[in-house]
């Protein structure tokens, strides 16, 4: 079966019912090319006449369709909406490409951030301000990496640290340097004295946040009262519970 | 400017103005499309079927018209594709067989003089012997009344080429009229 219809098929459809008449006077067409064109123009123009009812019905149908048409939502119109500009095809591609690119960037950064956060938590708890807390409380194995020579509280179950009263704790995470006892909660505040690593301290009040750090009001073994950054304290009575609210610096550190 | 006076697809929301301009476009182009399809297909029923399809398709694509000044050529391209597609379908004879009571090809015209009828019968005969392309050009030129430039746009030919094909087709028809004329 060919793509075209054969002349016979076409003539059959076209010729149906046209009666035989008397031989026509077509000689004028033969003699005169202008007459031939005129003949074709006149005769074939008549083919345009469709049944009036059909023409009106189709029009009504189309207009009804047009009247119930809804404009496409904006995302389908992206780039293809304007009339008369072939340029818009490329803009459409541009828009699609940008969307895909953005999605990819977001996905990649999420993965990278997750990996970074995980590694910074497990590798070295003392590098981030809150790492000590969360690592010490969440994963005891992390504490084994600590090079502190003195036994850390979590390492010695049944030892002295667990025997501490609820309102006492120890100085920790200072790598043996000890921690300054400050007169006010704040890094710039004057230092009263220095408390050695591992020294027992007594808690005098709840946690207070200042300058992006959590501070504790404490007294040392000699009775000096002052403030110490909470990250350098280990309080057994609080350590099993996770930190209720991570400090802003730790949150920022995680995201960055 | 879009033929319907809209700027974008979003503007194709139904409103009285839009419907009116579509009605105008339809009134102008319906007879031309019908004439062309009629010449290409022959069968009146199939012609009505196809003409409706042409406008349906045009309506759904109206928003994406890229060259509003070529709206006629655009519409005839749709018509031509549908006509060609019809002959590719396996059920292409259904329309012919179902059309049991066909009206005469020119039955709607007032002039039914026997003399003219004979001329027409022969014209049909000779038109059938033309190639598909020649019949396309004849249909677009005489049944639809397009200009050579518009025909060139529809058929993707040059204007000069269209003129040549047209000339050759008309000469063929005249020759055939001449051949059957002389023996009688």
Short mmCIF file of C-alpha atoms in Angstrom, two decimals:
data_model
loop_
_atom_site.label_atom_id
_atom_site.label_comp_id
_atom_site.label_asym_id
_atom_site.label_seq_id
_atom_site.Cartn_x
_atom_site.Cartn_y
_atom_site.Cartn_z
CA UNK A 1 0.00 0.00 0.00
CA UNK A 2 1.57 3.24 -1.03
CA UNK A 3 1.43 6.49 0.82
CA UNK A 4 -0.54 8.15 -1.93
CA UNK A 5 -3.94 7.25 -3.16
CA UNK A 6 -4.17 5.99 -6.67
CA UNK A 7 -5.82 8.12 -9.37
CA UNK A 8 -8.55 5.53 -9.68
CA UNK A 9 -9.49 5.71 -6.03
CA UNK A 10 -9.47 9.45 -6.11
CA UNK A 11 -11.57 9.67 -9.25
CA UNK A 12 -14.03 7.17 -7.90
CA UNK A 13 -14.59 9.29 -4.83
CA UNK A 14 -14.66 12.50 -6.79
CA UNK A 15 -16.63 11.37 -9.79
CA UNK A 16 -19.42 9.63 -7.98
CA UNK A 17 -22.76 10.44 -9.49
CA UNK A 18 -21.57 12.90 -12.09
CA UNK A 19 -23.77 11.99 -15.07
CA UNK A 20 -22.74 11.72 -18.64
CA UNK A 21 -23.77 14.75 -20.60
CA UNK A 22 -23.43 15.96 -24.09
CA UNK A 23 -19.89 16.48 -25.34
CA UNK A 24 -18.67 19.75 -23.96
CA UNK A 25 -17.27 22.77 -25.66
CA UNK A 26 -13.91 22.64 -23.96
CA UNK A 27 -12.06 23.77 -27.02
CA UNK A 28 -11.78 27.25 -25.59
CA UNK A 29 -9.64 25.82 -22.80
CA UNK A 30 -7.35 24.18 -25.29
CA UNK A 31 -6.86 27.26 -27.39
CA UNK A 32 -6.44 29.83 -24.72
CA UNK A 33 -4.30 29.40 -21.63
CA UNK A 34 -5.93 32.38 -19.97
CA UNK A 35 -9.30 30.80 -20.57
CA UNK A 36 -7.99 27.58 -19.08
CA UNK A 37 -6.96 29.38 -15.90
CA UNK A 38 -10.30 31.12 -15.82
CA UNK A 39 -12.10 27.83 -16.31
CA UNK A 40 -10.24 26.24 -13.44
CA UNK A 41 -10.77 29.24 -11.23
CA UNK A 42 -14.50 29.29 -11.84
CA UNK A 43 -15.07 25.58 -11.59
CA UNK A 44 -12.88 24.76 -8.65
CA UNK A 45 -14.04 27.78 -6.69
CA UNK A 46 -17.42 26.11 -6.53
CA UNK A 47 -15.90 23.37 -4.42
CA UNK A 48 -15.77 25.79 -1.52
CA UNK A 49 -19.49 25.61 -1.09
CA UNK A 50 -20.19 23.46 1.92
CA UNK A 51 -23.65 22.76 3.31
CA UNK A 52 -24.50 25.90 5.26
CA UNK A 53 -25.77 23.90 8.22
CA UNK A 54 -22.50 22.03 8.43
CA UNK A 55 -20.46 25.20 8.35
CA UNK A 56 -22.57 26.77 11.10
CA UNK A 57 -22.52 23.63 13.24
CA UNK A 58 -18.77 23.32 13.09
CA UNK A 59 -18.39 26.98 13.97
CA UNK A 60 -20.65 26.63 16.99
CA UNK A 61 -18.76 23.57 18.11
CA UNK A 62 -15.39 25.27 17.82
CA UNK A 63 -16.51 28.39 19.60
CA UNK A 64 -17.95 26.31 22.41
CA UNK A 65 -14.59 24.65 22.74
CA UNK A 66 -12.83 27.97 22.72
CA UNK A 67 -15.18 29.37 25.33
CA UNK A 68 -14.51 26.53 27.74
CA UNK A 69 -10.78 26.64 27.18
CA UNK A 70 -8.72 27.30 30.26
CA UNK A 71 -5.40 29.06 30.10
CA UNK A 72 -2.49 26.79 30.78
CA UNK A 73 -0.86 27.00 34.21
CA UNK A 74 2.19 29.21 34.30
CA UNK A 75 4.71 26.38 34.43
CA UNK A 76 3.44 25.00 31.13
CA UNK A 77 3.60 28.44 29.64
CA UNK A 78 7.23 28.90 30.64
CA UNK A 79 9.13 29.85 27.57
CA UNK A 80 6.52 28.72 25.09
CA UNK A 81 3.87 31.32 25.64
CA UNK A 82 4.89 34.26 23.57
CA UNK A 83 3.83 34.48 20.00
CA UNK A 84 6.09 34.99 17.06
CA UNK A 85 9.47 34.43 18.69
CA UNK A 86 11.36 31.25 17.87
CA UNK A 87 13.85 32.45 20.44
CA UNK A 88 11.60 31.20 23.18
CA UNK A 89 12.43 27.61 22.58
CA UNK A 90 15.95 28.27 23.76
CA UNK A 91 14.74 30.22 26.76
CA UNK A 92 12.59 27.29 27.72
CA UNK A 93 15.61 25.04 27.61
CA UNK A 94 17.53 27.57 29.61
CA UNK A 95 14.86 27.60 32.30
CA UNK A 96 14.74 23.82 32.45
CA UNK A 97 18.51 23.58 32.55
CA UNK A 98 18.76 26.08 35.37
CA UNK A 99 16.20 24.18 37.40
CA UNK A 100 18.07 20.91 36.97
CA UNK A 101 21.35 22.59 37.83
CA UNK A 102 19.93 24.13 41.01
CA UNK A 103 18.48 20.82 42.08
CA UNK A 104 21.84 19.16 41.56
CA UNK A 105 23.69 21.80 43.56
CA UNK A 106 21.24 21.49 46.45
CA UNK A 107 21.53 17.71 46.48
CA UNK A 108 25.32 17.78 46.39
CA UNK A 109 25.59 20.36 49.15
CA UNK A 110 23.24 18.38 51.37
CA UNK A 111 25.38 15.28 50.94
CA UNK A 112 28.62 17.20 51.55
CA UNK A 113 27.26 18.90 54.66
CA UNK A 114 26.06 15.63 56.10
CA UNK A 115 29.46 14.04 55.62
CA UNK A 116 31.25 17.05 57.05
CA UNK A 117 29.04 17.21 60.09
CA UNK A 118 29.42 13.52 60.76
CA UNK A 119 33.22 13.61 60.46
CA UNK A 120 33.65 16.73 62.60
CA UNK A 121 31.58 15.14 65.34
CA UNK A 122 33.36 11.82 65.43
CA UNK A 123 36.95 12.82 64.70
CA UNK A 124 37.81 15.38 67.36
CA UNK A 125 35.26 16.43 69.93
CA UNK A 126 37.39 19.29 71.24
CA UNK A 127 37.64 21.19 67.97
CA UNK A 128 34.13 22.51 68.01
CA UNK A 129 32.81 24.18 71.07
CA UNK A 130 29.94 21.78 71.60
CA UNK A 131 31.71 18.72 70.30
CA UNK A 132 32.87 17.77 73.75
CA UNK A 133 29.38 17.67 75.08
CA UNK A 134 27.63 15.86 72.38
CA UNK A 135 30.46 13.46 71.77
CA UNK A 136 30.99 12.69 75.39
CA UNK A 137 27.32 12.17 75.97
CA UNK A 138 26.33 10.54 72.70
CA UNK A 139 29.30 8.31 71.91
CA UNK A 140 31.58 7.07 74.66
CA UNK A 141 33.87 5.64 71.99
CA UNK A 142 34.67 9.17 70.89
CA UNK A 143 36.07 9.87 74.31
CA UNK A 144 38.64 7.09 73.88
CA UNK A 145 40.33 9.21 71.24
CA UNK A 146 40.99 11.88 73.80
CA UNK A 147 44.69 12.10 74.65
CA UNK A 148 44.03 13.34 78.16
CA UNK A 149 46.31 11.33 80.45
CA UNK A 150 44.07 11.50 83.49
CA UNK A 151 41.20 9.09 83.33
CA UNK A 152 38.20 10.80 81.85
CA UNK A 153 34.98 10.40 83.76
CA UNK A 154 33.32 8.17 81.21
CA UNK A 155 36.35 5.94 81.05
CA UNK A 156 36.24 4.97 84.66
CA UNK A 157 32.88 3.57 85.58
CA UNK A 158 32.59 3.17 89.30
CA UNK A 159 35.49 5.62 89.83
CA UNK A 160 35.53 8.99 91.45
CA UNK A 161 33.62 10.92 88.78
CA UNK A 162 30.49 8.87 89.15
CA UNK A 163 30.73 9.30 92.88
CA UNK A 164 30.46 13.10 92.54
CA UNK A 165 27.33 14.69 94.00
CA UNK A 166 24.74 16.02 91.63
CA UNK A 167 25.85 19.63 92.00
CA UNK A 168 29.54 18.92 91.33
CA UNK A 169 31.68 18.41 88.27
CA UNK A 170 35.23 18.46 86.97
CA UNK A 171 37.27 20.67 84.67
CA UNK A 172 37.82 18.79 81.44
CA UNK A 173 38.78 19.15 77.78
CA UNK A 174 41.53 21.68 78.39
CA UNK A 175 44.41 19.37 77.41
CA UNK A 176 45.92 19.83 80.79
CA UNK A 177 45.99 23.63 80.59
CA UNK A 178 43.21 24.25 83.05
CA UNK A 179 40.54 26.90 82.66
CA UNK A 180 40.37 30.51 83.84
CA UNK A 181 37.69 31.32 86.35
CA UNK A 182 36.13 34.58 85.23
CA UNK A 183 34.34 37.20 87.23
CA UNK A 184 31.49 37.51 84.71
CA UNK A 185 30.06 35.24 81.98
CA UNK A 186 31.99 36.45 78.94
CA UNK A 187 35.33 35.92 77.22
CA UNK A 188 36.61 39.44 77.91
CA UNK A 189 35.78 39.32 81.57
CA UNK A 190 38.66 39.39 84.06
CA UNK A 191 40.15 36.10 85.22
CA UNK A 192 40.10 35.52 88.99
CA UNK A 193 42.22 32.40 88.98
CA UNK A 194 42.96 29.32 86.92
CA UNK A 195 41.43 25.98 87.79
CA UNK A 196 43.52 22.92 86.90
CA UNK A 197 42.32 20.16 84.65
CA UNK A 198 40.48 17.51 86.57
CA UNK A 199 39.79 19.74 89.57
CA UNK A 200 36.42 19.30 91.21
CA UNK A 201 34.08 22.27 91.10
CA UNK A 202 30.72 23.03 92.62
CA UNK A 203 27.85 24.27 90.50
CA UNK A 204 26.18 27.38 91.87
CA UNK A 205 23.51 28.05 89.25
CA UNK A 206 21.95 27.04 85.97
CA UNK A 207 23.49 27.48 82.53
CA UNK A 208 23.62 30.99 81.16
CA UNK A 209 24.24 31.89 77.58
CA UNK A 210 26.42 34.85 76.73
CA UNK A 211 28.50 35.82 73.69
CA UNK A 212 27.48 32.64 71.96
CA UNK A 213 28.77 30.40 74.71
CA UNK A 214 27.14 28.64 77.63
CA UNK A 215 28.56 29.63 80.98
CA UNK A 216 28.31 28.07 84.44
CA UNK A 217 28.47 29.87 87.72
CA UNK A 218 30.78 27.73 89.86
CA UNK A 219 33.02 27.65 92.91
CA UNK A 220 36.39 25.90 92.91
CA UNK A 221 37.86 23.77 95.64
CA UNK A 222 39.28 26.86 97.33
CA UNK A 223 35.95 28.62 97.46
CA UNK A 224 36.58 31.12 94.62
CA UNK A 225 33.33 31.92 92.86
CA UNK A 226 33.18 32.79 89.18
CA UNK A 227 32.18 31.77 85.67
CA UNK A 228 33.57 29.07 83.41
CA UNK A 229 32.62 28.17 79.88
CA UNK A 230 30.45 25.06 80.16
CA UNK A 231 32.37 23.27 77.44
CA UNK A 232 35.33 22.90 79.80
CA UNK A 233 33.27 21.25 82.50
CA UNK A 234 32.20 17.71 82.87
CA UNK A 235 29.18 17.27 85.08
CA UNK A 236 28.29 13.59 85.58
CA UNK A 237 24.76 14.30 86.76
CA UNK A 238 24.03 16.13 83.49
CA UNK A 239 26.13 14.17 81.05
CA UNK A 240 23.78 11.23 80.31
CA UNK A 241 21.17 13.65 79.04
CA UNK A 242 21.72 15.20 75.70
CA UNK A 243 22.25 18.93 75.60
CA UNK A 244 18.79 20.50 75.73
CA UNK A 245 19.77 23.32 73.40
CA UNK A 246 22.93 23.40 71.37
CA UNK A 247 24.72 26.70 71.46
CA UNK A 248 24.54 28.98 68.45
CA UNK A 249 28.22 28.49 67.70
CA UNK A 250 27.78 24.77 67.51
CA UNK A 251 24.77 25.10 65.24
CA UNK A 252 26.65 27.48 63.01
CA UNK A 253 29.64 25.19 62.98
CA UNK A 254 27.50 22.30 61.82
CA UNK A 255 25.93 24.19 58.96
CA UNK A 256 29.16 25.67 57.79
CA UNK B 1 0.59 40.41 16.57
CA UNK B 2 -1.34 37.21 16.96
CA UNK B 3 -4.18 36.69 14.48
CA UNK B 4 -6.61 36.64 17.36
CA UNK B 5 -5.12 39.71 18.95
CA UNK B 6 -3.62 37.93 21.92
CA UNK B 7 -0.06 38.20 23.13
CA UNK B 8 0.50 34.83 24.71
CA UNK B 9 -1.09 31.54 25.64
CA UNK B 10 -2.11 33.00 28.93
CA UNK B 11 -4.27 35.49 27.12
CA UNK B 12 -6.20 32.69 25.47
CA UNK B 13 -8.71 32.81 28.28
CA UNK B 14 -12.21 32.87 26.89
CA UNK B 15 -13.64 36.30 26.33
CA UNK B 16 -16.08 37.82 23.91
CA UNK B 17 -13.44 39.61 21.90
CA UNK B 18 -11.39 36.50 21.35
CA UNK B 19 -14.40 34.49 20.31
CA UNK B 20 -15.45 37.17 17.90
CA UNK B 21 -12.08 37.33 16.20
CA UNK B 22 -11.95 33.56 15.97
CA UNK B 23 -15.38 33.59 14.36
CA UNK B 24 -14.13 36.08 11.80
CA UNK B 25 -11.10 33.98 11.02
CA UNK B 26 -13.28 30.92 10.65
CA UNK B 27 -15.74 32.64 8.33
CA UNK B 28 -12.90 33.76 6.11
CA UNK B 29 -10.98 30.53 5.97
CA UNK B 30 -13.58 27.81 6.23
CA UNK B 31 -14.64 27.88 2.54
CA UNK B 32 -11.03 27.86 1.39
CA UNK B 33 -10.07 24.91 3.55
CA UNK B 34 -13.22 23.08 2.59
CA UNK B 35 -12.55 23.63 -1.11
CA UNK B 36 -8.99 22.41 -0.88
CA UNK B 37 -9.85 19.32 1.16
CA UNK B 38 -12.72 18.60 -1.19
CA UNK B 39 -10.42 18.63 -4.19
CA UNK B 40 -7.87 16.45 -2.48
CA UNK B 41 -10.29 13.95 -0.97
CA UNK B 42 -13.31 14.08 -3.22
CA UNK B 43 -15.75 12.41 -0.88
CA UNK B 44 -18.02 15.06 0.69
CA UNK B 45 -18.45 13.19 3.95
CA UNK B 46 -14.75 12.66 4.35
CA UNK B 47 -14.26 16.30 3.45
CA UNK B 48 -16.51 17.42 6.28
CA UNK B 49 -14.74 15.07 8.61
CA UNK B 50 -11.32 16.34 7.68
CA UNK B 51 -12.29 20.00 7.65
CA UNK B 52 -13.55 19.67 11.20
CA UNK B 53 -10.27 18.02 12.15
CA UNK B 54 -8.29 20.81 10.55
CA UNK B 55 -10.02 23.45 12.64
CA UNK B 56 -9.89 21.37 15.79
CA UNK B 57 -6.18 20.97 15.43
CA UNK B 58 -5.74 24.62 14.53
CA UNK B 59 -7.67 25.66 17.62
CA UNK B 60 -5.50 23.59 19.90
CA UNK B 61 -2.35 25.03 18.37
CA UNK B 62 -3.53 28.56 17.85
CA UNK B 63 -1.52 29.85 20.76
CA UNK B 64 1.75 28.67 19.29
CA UNK B 65 1.44 30.38 15.93
CA UNK B 66 4.89 31.70 15.22
CA UNK B 67 4.30 33.78 12.11
CA UNK B 68 0.90 35.42 12.36
CA UNK B 69 1.24 36.89 8.90
CA UNK B 70 1.36 33.37 7.53
CA UNK B 71 -1.79 32.21 9.22
CA UNK B 72 -3.35 31.01 5.97
CA UNK B 73 -0.30 29.01 4.94
CA UNK B 74 -0.13 27.61 8.44
CA UNK B 75 -3.73 26.43 8.35
CA UNK B 76 -3.28 24.85 4.94
CA UNK B 77 -0.20 23.05 6.15
CA UNK B 78 -2.35 21.45 8.81
CA UNK B 79 -4.97 20.59 6.19
CA UNK B 80 -2.41 19.07 3.86
CA UNK B 81 -0.86 16.98 6.62
CA UNK B 82 -4.26 15.65 7.60
CA UNK B 83 -5.14 14.83 4.01
CA UNK B 84 -1.88 13.00 3.56
CA UNK B 85 -2.24 11.25 6.89
CA UNK B 86 -5.66 10.02 5.89
CA UNK B 87 -4.22 8.06 3.01
CA UNK B 88 -1.64 6.45 5.22
CA UNK B 89 -4.24 4.95 7.49
CA UNK B 90 -5.37 1.41 6.78
CA UNK B 91 -9.04 2.32 7.17
CA UNK B 92 -8.88 4.86 4.42
CA UNK B 93 -11.60 3.20 2.37
CA UNK B 94 -14.18 3.21 5.10
CA UNK B 95 -15.18 6.79 4.33
CA UNK B 96 -15.72 6.01 0.70
CA UNK B 97 -17.71 2.86 1.28
CA UNK B 98 -19.93 4.42 3.91
CA UNK B 99 -20.78 7.35 1.70
CA UNK B 100 -23.53 5.55 -0.15
CA UNK B 101 -25.60 8.52 -1.16
CA UNK B 102 -23.12 11.04 -2.31
CA UNK B 103 -24.23 14.26 -3.74
CA UNK B 104 -22.80 15.46 -6.99
CA UNK B 105 -19.52 17.16 -6.76
CA UNK B 106 -20.93 20.48 -7.87
CA UNK B 107 -24.50 19.73 -6.91
CA UNK B 108 -24.75 22.73 -4.66
CA UNK B 109 -24.11 25.20 -7.43
CA UNK B 110 -27.04 26.64 -9.29
CA UNK B 111 -25.62 25.90 -12.69
CA UNK B 112 -26.32 22.35 -13.67
CA UNK B 113 -26.17 22.75 -17.34
CA UNK B 114 -25.40 19.49 -19.07
CA UNK B 115 -22.70 21.09 -21.14
CA UNK B 116 -20.82 22.25 -18.12
CA UNK B 117 -21.40 18.97 -16.44
CA UNK B 118 -19.57 17.18 -19.22
CA UNK B 119 -16.67 19.59 -18.93
CA UNK B 120 -16.54 18.93 -15.24
CA UNK B 121 -16.65 15.19 -15.68
CA UNK B 122 -13.67 15.42 -17.94
CA UNK B 123 -11.92 17.83 -15.62
CA UNK B 124 -12.26 15.30 -12.82
CA UNK B 125 -10.91 12.63 -15.09
CA UNK B 126 -7.86 14.68 -15.97
CA UNK B 127 -7.26 15.97 -12.48
CA UNK B 128 -7.04 12.36 -11.35
CA UNK B 129 -4.14 11.81 -13.72
CA UNK B 130 -2.03 14.55 -12.22
CA UNK B 131 0.65 13.78 -9.69
CA UNK B 132 -0.10 14.37 -6.05
CA UNK B 133 2.04 17.49 -5.98
CA UNK B 134 0.39 18.94 -9.05
CA UNK B 135 -3.02 18.30 -7.60
CA UNK B 136 -1.86 19.92 -4.38
CA UNK B 137 -0.82 23.05 -6.22
CA UNK B 138 -4.01 23.13 -8.31
CA UNK B 139 -6.09 22.69 -5.18
CA UNK B 140 -4.31 25.40 -3.25
CA UNK B 141 -4.34 27.78 -6.17
CA UNK B 142 -7.86 27.37 -7.52
CA UNK B 143 -9.96 25.63 -4.89
CA UNK B 144 -8.48 27.57 -1.98
CA UNK B 145 -7.38 30.69 -3.83
CA UNK B 146 -3.96 31.02 -2.23
CA UNK B 147 -1.24 33.10 -3.79
CA UNK B 148 1.86 31.45 -5.19
CA UNK B 149 3.83 32.72 -2.23
CA UNK B 150 1.46 31.10 0.24
CA UNK B 151 1.53 27.85 -1.72
CA UNK B 152 5.30 27.95 -1.59
CA UNK B 153 5.13 28.28 2.20
CA UNK B 154 2.75 25.37 2.54
CA UNK B 155 4.72 23.03 0.28
CA UNK B 156 8.16 24.25 1.30
CA UNK B 157 9.05 25.12 -2.25
CA UNK B 158 10.29 28.27 -3.89
CA UNK B 159 7.79 30.61 -5.42
CA UNK B 160 9.29 30.08 -8.88
CA UNK B 161 9.00 26.34 -8.44
CA UNK B 162 5.34 26.66 -7.56
CA UNK B 163 4.80 28.73 -10.69
CA UNK B 164 6.46 26.05 -12.78
CA UNK B 165 4.44 23.22 -11.31
CA UNK B 166 1.27 25.20 -11.77
CA UNK B 167 2.10 26.01 -15.35
CA UNK B 168 2.93 22.41 -16.13
CA UNK B 169 -0.23 21.13 -14.49
CA UNK B 170 -2.46 23.52 -16.39
CA UNK B 171 -0.71 22.62 -19.63
CA UNK B 172 -1.25 18.92 -18.93
CA UNK B 173 -4.94 19.52 -18.40
CA UNK B 174 -5.23 21.51 -21.59
CA UNK B 175 -3.39 18.86 -23.57
CA UNK B 176 -5.74 16.21 -22.33
CA UNK B 177 -8.73 18.30 -23.22
CA UNK B 178 -7.18 18.73 -26.66
CA UNK B 179 -6.48 15.02 -27.16
CA UNK B 180 -10.02 13.91 -26.48
CA UNK B 181 -11.36 16.87 -28.38
CA UNK B 182 -9.86 16.10 -31.76
CA UNK B 183 -11.13 12.54 -32.45
CA UNK B 184 -14.71 13.63 -32.04
#
